[in-house]
Amino acid sequence: MDQDIVFKKPGWMLRPAKISDYDAIAAVWHESASLPGVAPIVMPTASELRERLDVEMELGWQVTVAERDGEVIGFAAIKCQHSVLDQLFVRPESIGKGLGRAFLEHCGFLMPQGFTLHTATTNERACAFYLKAGLSFLGYDKHPRTGHPISLFEWKPS
């Protein structure tokens, strides 16, 4: 098995992001974050998300992508030093195919002491997914950038 492959299933795999993936990551981020109930009050443009990606990578994001037939179809960005799963997005047509669970498992491997994450409170699908995946609901807050309502979750090892 290729050393860069983190996880492989028939049809897709997880692997560390490369600089050449950044445009595709920003596109997935924009497409998925723009879905109803997911988007913040003011949705950043794809180019703004692409610029933010560069900044976040410089600040220490560790990004894993899901790839199918050479195409990036999802990504997870973590801040290991803060034990935070900062972003998790999958292309809409790939939701429900096991990528989210694989990303959560991988995050648990990278942050074995546990991690936190937040999602838009209006993102009912994500909230239900995190609960079903075994994360604990911690409460509500406001998004640090936009102020919109968010739900906080935590994963701790058993």
PDB file of C-alpha atoms in Angstrom:
ATOM      1  CA  MET A   1       0.000   0.000   0.000  1.00  0.00           C
ATOM      2  CA  ASP A   2       1.213   3.520  -0.810  1.00  0.00           C
ATOM      3  CA  GLN A   3       2.818   5.140   2.260  1.00  0.00           C
ATOM      4  CA  ASP A   4       0.759   8.311   1.755  1.00  0.00           C
ATOM      5  CA  ILE A   5      -2.560   6.485   1.961  1.00  0.00           C
ATOM      6  CA  VAL A   6      -4.092   6.814   5.413  1.00  0.00           C
ATOM      7  CA  PHE A   7      -7.248   4.797   4.788  1.00  0.00           C
ATOM      8  CA  LYS A   8      -8.567   3.026   1.710  1.00  0.00           C
ATOM      9  CA  LYS A   9     -12.004   1.748   0.762  1.00  0.00           C
ATOM     10  CA  PRO A  10     -13.204   0.563  -2.634  1.00  0.00           C
ATOM     11  CA  GLY A  11     -13.678   3.729  -4.676  1.00  0.00           C
ATOM     12  CA  TRP A  12     -11.905   6.253  -2.412  1.00  0.00           C
ATOM     13  CA  MET A  13      -9.036   6.811  -0.009  1.00  0.00           C
ATOM     14  CA  LEU A  14      -7.812   9.265   2.626  1.00  0.00           C
ATOM     15  CA  ARG A  15      -4.341  10.757   2.280  1.00  0.00           C
ATOM     16  CA  PRO A  16      -2.400  13.812   3.446  1.00  0.00           C
ATOM     17  CA  ALA A  17      -3.141  16.969   1.452  1.00  0.00           C
ATOM     18  CA  LYS A  18      -0.559  18.305  -0.974  1.00  0.00           C
ATOM     19  CA  ILE A  19      -0.112  21.906  -2.093  1.00  0.00           C
ATOM     20  CA  SER A  20      -1.480  20.859  -5.477  1.00  0.00           C
ATOM     21  CA  ASP A  21      -4.786  19.966  -3.710  1.00  0.00           C
ATOM     22  CA  TYR A  22      -5.415  23.433  -2.265  1.00  0.00           C
ATOM     23  CA  ASP A  23      -7.652  24.722  -5.082  1.00  0.00           C
ATOM     24  CA  ALA A  24      -9.742  21.540  -4.951  1.00  0.00           C
ATOM     25  CA  ILE A  25      -9.972  21.715  -1.144  1.00  0.00           C
ATOM     26  CA  ALA A  26     -11.242  25.305  -1.350  1.00  0.00           C
ATOM     27  CA  ALA A  27     -13.801  24.248  -3.979  1.00  0.00           C
ATOM     28  CA  VAL A  28     -15.102  21.388  -1.795  1.00  0.00           C
ATOM     29  CA  TRP A  29     -15.186  23.732   1.208  1.00  0.00           C
ATOM     30  CA  HIS A  30     -17.180  26.357  -0.683  1.00  0.00           C
ATOM     31  CA  GLU A  31     -19.590  23.916  -2.319  1.00  0.00           C
ATOM     32  CA  SER A  32     -20.345  22.035   0.895  1.00  0.00           C
ATOM     33  CA  ALA A  33     -20.407  25.036   3.224  1.00  0.00           C
ATOM     34  CA  SER A  34     -22.894  26.720   0.863  1.00  0.00           C
ATOM     35  CA  LEU A  35     -25.548  24.045   1.431  1.00  0.00           C
ATOM     36  CA  PRO A  36     -28.758  25.203   3.151  1.00  0.00           C
ATOM     37  CA  GLY A  37     -28.387  25.168   6.933  1.00  0.00           C
ATOM     38  CA  VAL A  38     -24.607  24.928   6.718  1.00  0.00           C
ATOM     39  CA  ALA A  39     -23.600  28.336   5.426  1.00  0.00           C
ATOM     40  CA  PRO A  40     -22.735  31.170   7.772  1.00  0.00           C
ATOM     41  CA  ILE A  41     -24.711  34.400   7.592  1.00  0.00           C
ATOM     42  CA  VAL A  42     -22.272  35.751   5.003  1.00  0.00           C
ATOM     43  CA  MET A  43     -20.739  32.966   2.951  1.00  0.00           C
ATOM     44  CA  PRO A  44     -17.128  33.624   1.919  1.00  0.00           C
ATOM     45  CA  THR A  45     -16.329  33.265  -1.768  1.00  0.00           C
ATOM     46  CA  ALA A  46     -14.322  30.304  -3.034  1.00  0.00           C
ATOM     47  CA  SER A  47     -11.324  32.593  -3.545  1.00  0.00           C
ATOM     48  CA  GLU A  48     -11.612  33.906   0.039  1.00  0.00           C
ATOM     49  CA  LEU A  49     -11.653  30.337   1.329  1.00  0.00           C
ATOM     50  CA  ARG A  50      -8.651  29.537  -0.865  1.00  0.00           C
ATOM     51  CA  GLU A  51      -6.751  32.486   0.660  1.00  0.00           C
ATOM     52  CA  ARG A  52      -7.783  31.391   4.155  1.00  0.00           C
ATOM     53  CA  LEU A  53      -6.512  27.889   3.403  1.00  0.00           C
ATOM     54  CA  ASP A  54      -3.018  29.273   2.744  1.00  0.00           C
ATOM     55  CA  VAL A  55      -3.110  31.229   6.008  1.00  0.00           C
ATOM     56  CA  GLU A  56      -4.400  28.289   8.058  1.00  0.00           C
ATOM     57  CA  MET A  57      -1.784  25.952   6.572  1.00  0.00           C
ATOM     58  CA  GLU A  58       0.932  28.436   7.571  1.00  0.00           C
ATOM     59  CA  LEU A  59      -0.534  28.499  11.089  1.00  0.00           C
ATOM     60  CA  GLY A  60      -0.359  24.715  11.416  1.00  0.00           C
ATOM     61  CA  TRP A  61      -3.439  23.098   9.959  1.00  0.00           C
ATOM     62  CA  GLN A  62      -2.940  19.407   9.253  1.00  0.00           C
ATOM     63  CA  VAL A  63      -5.201  18.471   6.344  1.00  0.00           C
ATOM     64  CA  THR A  64      -6.276  15.057   5.128  1.00  0.00           C
ATOM     65  CA  VAL A  65      -8.222  14.696   1.887  1.00  0.00           C
ATOM     66  CA  ALA A  66     -10.574  12.064   0.567  1.00  0.00           C
ATOM     67  CA  GLU A  67      -9.789  11.243  -3.045  1.00  0.00           C
ATOM     68  CA  ARG A  68     -11.786   9.331  -5.629  1.00  0.00           C
ATOM     69  CA  ASP A  69     -10.332   8.719  -9.094  1.00  0.00           C
ATOM     70  CA  GLY A  70      -7.791  11.515  -8.594  1.00  0.00           C
ATOM     71  CA  GLU A  71     -10.438  14.045  -7.464  1.00  0.00           C
ATOM     72  CA  VAL A  72     -10.615  15.575  -3.970  1.00  0.00           C
ATOM     73  CA  ILE A  73     -14.106  14.846  -2.632  1.00  0.00           C
ATOM     74  CA  GLY A  74     -13.671  15.840   1.003  1.00  0.00           C
ATOM     75  CA  PHE A  75     -11.237  17.099   3.593  1.00  0.00           C
ATOM     76  CA  ALA A  76     -10.621  17.353   7.312  1.00  0.00           C
ATOM     77  CA  ALA A  77      -8.440  20.098   8.797  1.00  0.00           C
ATOM     78  CA  ILE A  78      -7.197  19.762  12.347  1.00  0.00           C
ATOM     79  CA  LYS A  79      -5.281  21.861  14.820  1.00  0.00           C
ATOM     80  CA  CYS A  80      -3.451  19.119  16.720  1.00  0.00           C
ATOM     81  CA  GLN A  81      -1.852  21.559  19.168  1.00  0.00           C
ATOM     82  CA  HIS A  82      -5.338  22.657  20.285  1.00  0.00           C
ATOM     83  CA  SER A  83      -7.043  19.237  19.898  1.00  0.00           C
ATOM     84  CA  VAL A  84      -9.562  20.710  17.454  1.00  0.00           C
ATOM     85  CA  LEU A  85     -11.151  19.297  14.338  1.00  0.00           C
ATOM     86  CA  ASP A  86     -11.479  22.688  12.655  1.00  0.00           C
ATOM     87  CA  GLN A  87     -13.126  21.780   9.347  1.00  0.00           C
ATOM     88  CA  LEU A  88     -14.758  18.663   7.927  1.00  0.00           C
ATOM     89  CA  PHE A  89     -16.459  18.899   4.553  1.00  0.00           C
ATOM     90  CA  VAL A  90     -17.482  16.342   1.948  1.00  0.00           C
ATOM     91  CA  ARG A  91     -18.875  17.045  -1.516  1.00  0.00           C
ATOM     92  CA  PRO A  92     -22.690  16.863  -1.320  1.00  0.00           C
ATOM     93  CA  GLU A  93     -22.912  13.843  -3.649  1.00  0.00           C
ATOM     94  CA  SER A  94     -20.432  11.952  -1.437  1.00  0.00           C
ATOM     95  CA  ILE A  95     -22.284  12.471   1.859  1.00  0.00           C
ATOM     96  CA  GLY A  96     -23.382   9.190   3.398  1.00  0.00           C
ATOM     97  CA  LYS A  97     -20.612   7.115   1.797  1.00  0.00           C
ATOM     98  CA  GLY A  98     -18.523   6.631   4.972  1.00  0.00           C
ATOM     99  CA  LEU A  99     -16.051   9.468   4.425  1.00  0.00           C
ATOM    100  CA  GLY A 100     -17.136  11.432   7.495  1.00  0.00           C
ATOM    101  CA  ARG A 101     -16.710   8.420   9.779  1.00  0.00           C
ATOM    102  CA  ALA A 102     -13.320   7.653   8.247  1.00  0.00           C
ATOM    103  CA  PHE A 103     -12.247  11.267   8.833  1.00  0.00           C
ATOM    104  CA  LEU A 104     -13.416  11.097  12.476  1.00  0.00           C
ATOM    105  CA  GLU A 105     -11.511   7.842  13.014  1.00  0.00           C
ATOM    106  CA  HIS A 106      -8.401   9.375  11.518  1.00  0.00           C
ATOM    107  CA  CYS A 107      -8.767  12.462  13.721  1.00  0.00           C
ATOM    108  CA  GLY A 108      -9.019  10.175  16.753  1.00  0.00           C
ATOM    109  CA  PHE A 109      -5.780   8.511  15.677  1.00  0.00           C
ATOM    110  CA  LEU A 110      -4.028  11.883  15.266  1.00  0.00           C
ATOM    111  CA  MET A 111      -5.501  13.289  18.504  1.00  0.00           C
ATOM    112  CA  PRO A 112      -5.830  10.184  20.720  1.00  0.00           C
ATOM    113  CA  GLN A 113      -6.465  12.279  23.842  1.00  0.00           C
ATOM    114  CA  GLY A 114      -9.673  13.552  22.234  1.00  0.00           C
ATOM    115  CA  PHE A 115     -10.792  16.603  20.299  1.00  0.00           C
ATOM    116  CA  THR A 116     -13.531  19.178  20.009  1.00  0.00           C
ATOM    117  CA  LEU A 117     -15.346  20.622  17.029  1.00  0.00           C
ATOM    118  CA  HIS A 118     -18.200  22.944  16.276  1.00  0.00           C
ATOM    119  CA  THR A 119     -20.802  23.090  13.542  1.00  0.00           C
ATOM    120  CA  ALA A 120     -23.614  25.448  12.653  1.00  0.00           C
ATOM    121  CA  THR A 121     -26.556  24.719  14.919  1.00  0.00           C
ATOM    122  CA  THR A 122     -28.760  24.920  11.815  1.00  0.00           C
ATOM    123  CA  ASN A 123     -26.749  22.076  10.252  1.00  0.00           C
ATOM    124  CA  GLU A 124     -29.056  19.394  11.612  1.00  0.00           C
ATOM    125  CA  ARG A 125     -27.532  16.658   9.438  1.00  0.00           C
ATOM    126  CA  ALA A 126     -24.032  17.286  10.842  1.00  0.00           C
ATOM    127  CA  CYS A 127     -25.298  17.537  14.429  1.00  0.00           C
ATOM    128  CA  ALA A 128     -27.101  14.195  14.093  1.00  0.00           C
ATOM    129  CA  PHE A 129     -24.041  12.642  12.408  1.00  0.00           C
ATOM    130  CA  TYR A 130     -21.693  13.669  15.242  1.00  0.00           C
ATOM    131  CA  LEU A 131     -24.054  12.297  17.894  1.00  0.00           C
ATOM    132  CA  LYS A 132     -24.524   9.024  15.987  1.00  0.00           C
ATOM    133  CA  ALA A 133     -20.727   8.755  15.620  1.00  0.00           C
ATOM    134  CA  GLY A 134     -20.362   8.845  19.414  1.00  0.00           C
ATOM    135  CA  LEU A 135     -19.367  12.448  20.037  1.00  0.00           C
ATOM    136  CA  SER A 136     -20.802  14.238  23.055  1.00  0.00           C
ATOM    137  CA  PHE A 137     -22.806  17.435  22.733  1.00  0.00           C
ATOM    138  CA  LEU A 138     -21.204  20.133  24.906  1.00  0.00           C
ATOM    139  CA  GLY A 139     -23.581  23.039  24.330  1.00  0.00           C
ATOM    140  CA  TYR A 140     -24.213  26.098  22.201  1.00  0.00           C
ATOM    141  CA  ASP A 141     -22.068  29.132  21.487  1.00  0.00           C
ATOM    142  CA  LYS A 142     -21.498  31.791  18.844  1.00  0.00           C
ATOM    143  CA  HIS A 143     -19.103  31.329  15.944  1.00  0.00           C
ATOM    144  CA  PRO A 144     -15.870  33.223  16.688  1.00  0.00           C
ATOM    145  CA  ARG A 145     -15.714  34.757  13.177  1.00  0.00           C
ATOM    146  CA  THR A 146     -19.350  35.336  12.238  1.00  0.00           C
ATOM    147  CA  GLY A 147     -21.321  35.250  15.476  1.00  0.00           C
ATOM    148  CA  HIS A 148     -23.897  32.774  14.140  1.00  0.00           C
ATOM    149  CA  PRO A 149     -25.103  30.004  16.508  1.00  0.00           C
ATOM    150  CA  ILE A 150     -22.921  26.920  16.724  1.00  0.00           C
ATOM    151  CA  SER A 151     -23.161  23.575  18.477  1.00  0.00           C
ATOM    152  CA  LEU A 152     -20.064  22.254  20.250  1.00  0.00           C
ATOM    153  CA  PHE A 153     -19.108  18.569  20.275  1.00  0.00           C
ATOM    154  CA  GLU A 154     -16.342  16.512  21.821  1.00  0.00           C
ATOM    155  CA  TRP A 155     -14.802  13.121  21.138  1.00  0.00           C
ATOM    156  CA  LYS A 156     -12.972  11.329  23.944  1.00  0.00           C
ATOM    157  CA  PRO A 157     -11.461   7.858  23.719  1.00  0.00           C
ATOM    158  CA  SER A 158     -13.360   5.076  25.481  1.00  0.00           C
TER     159      SER A 158
END
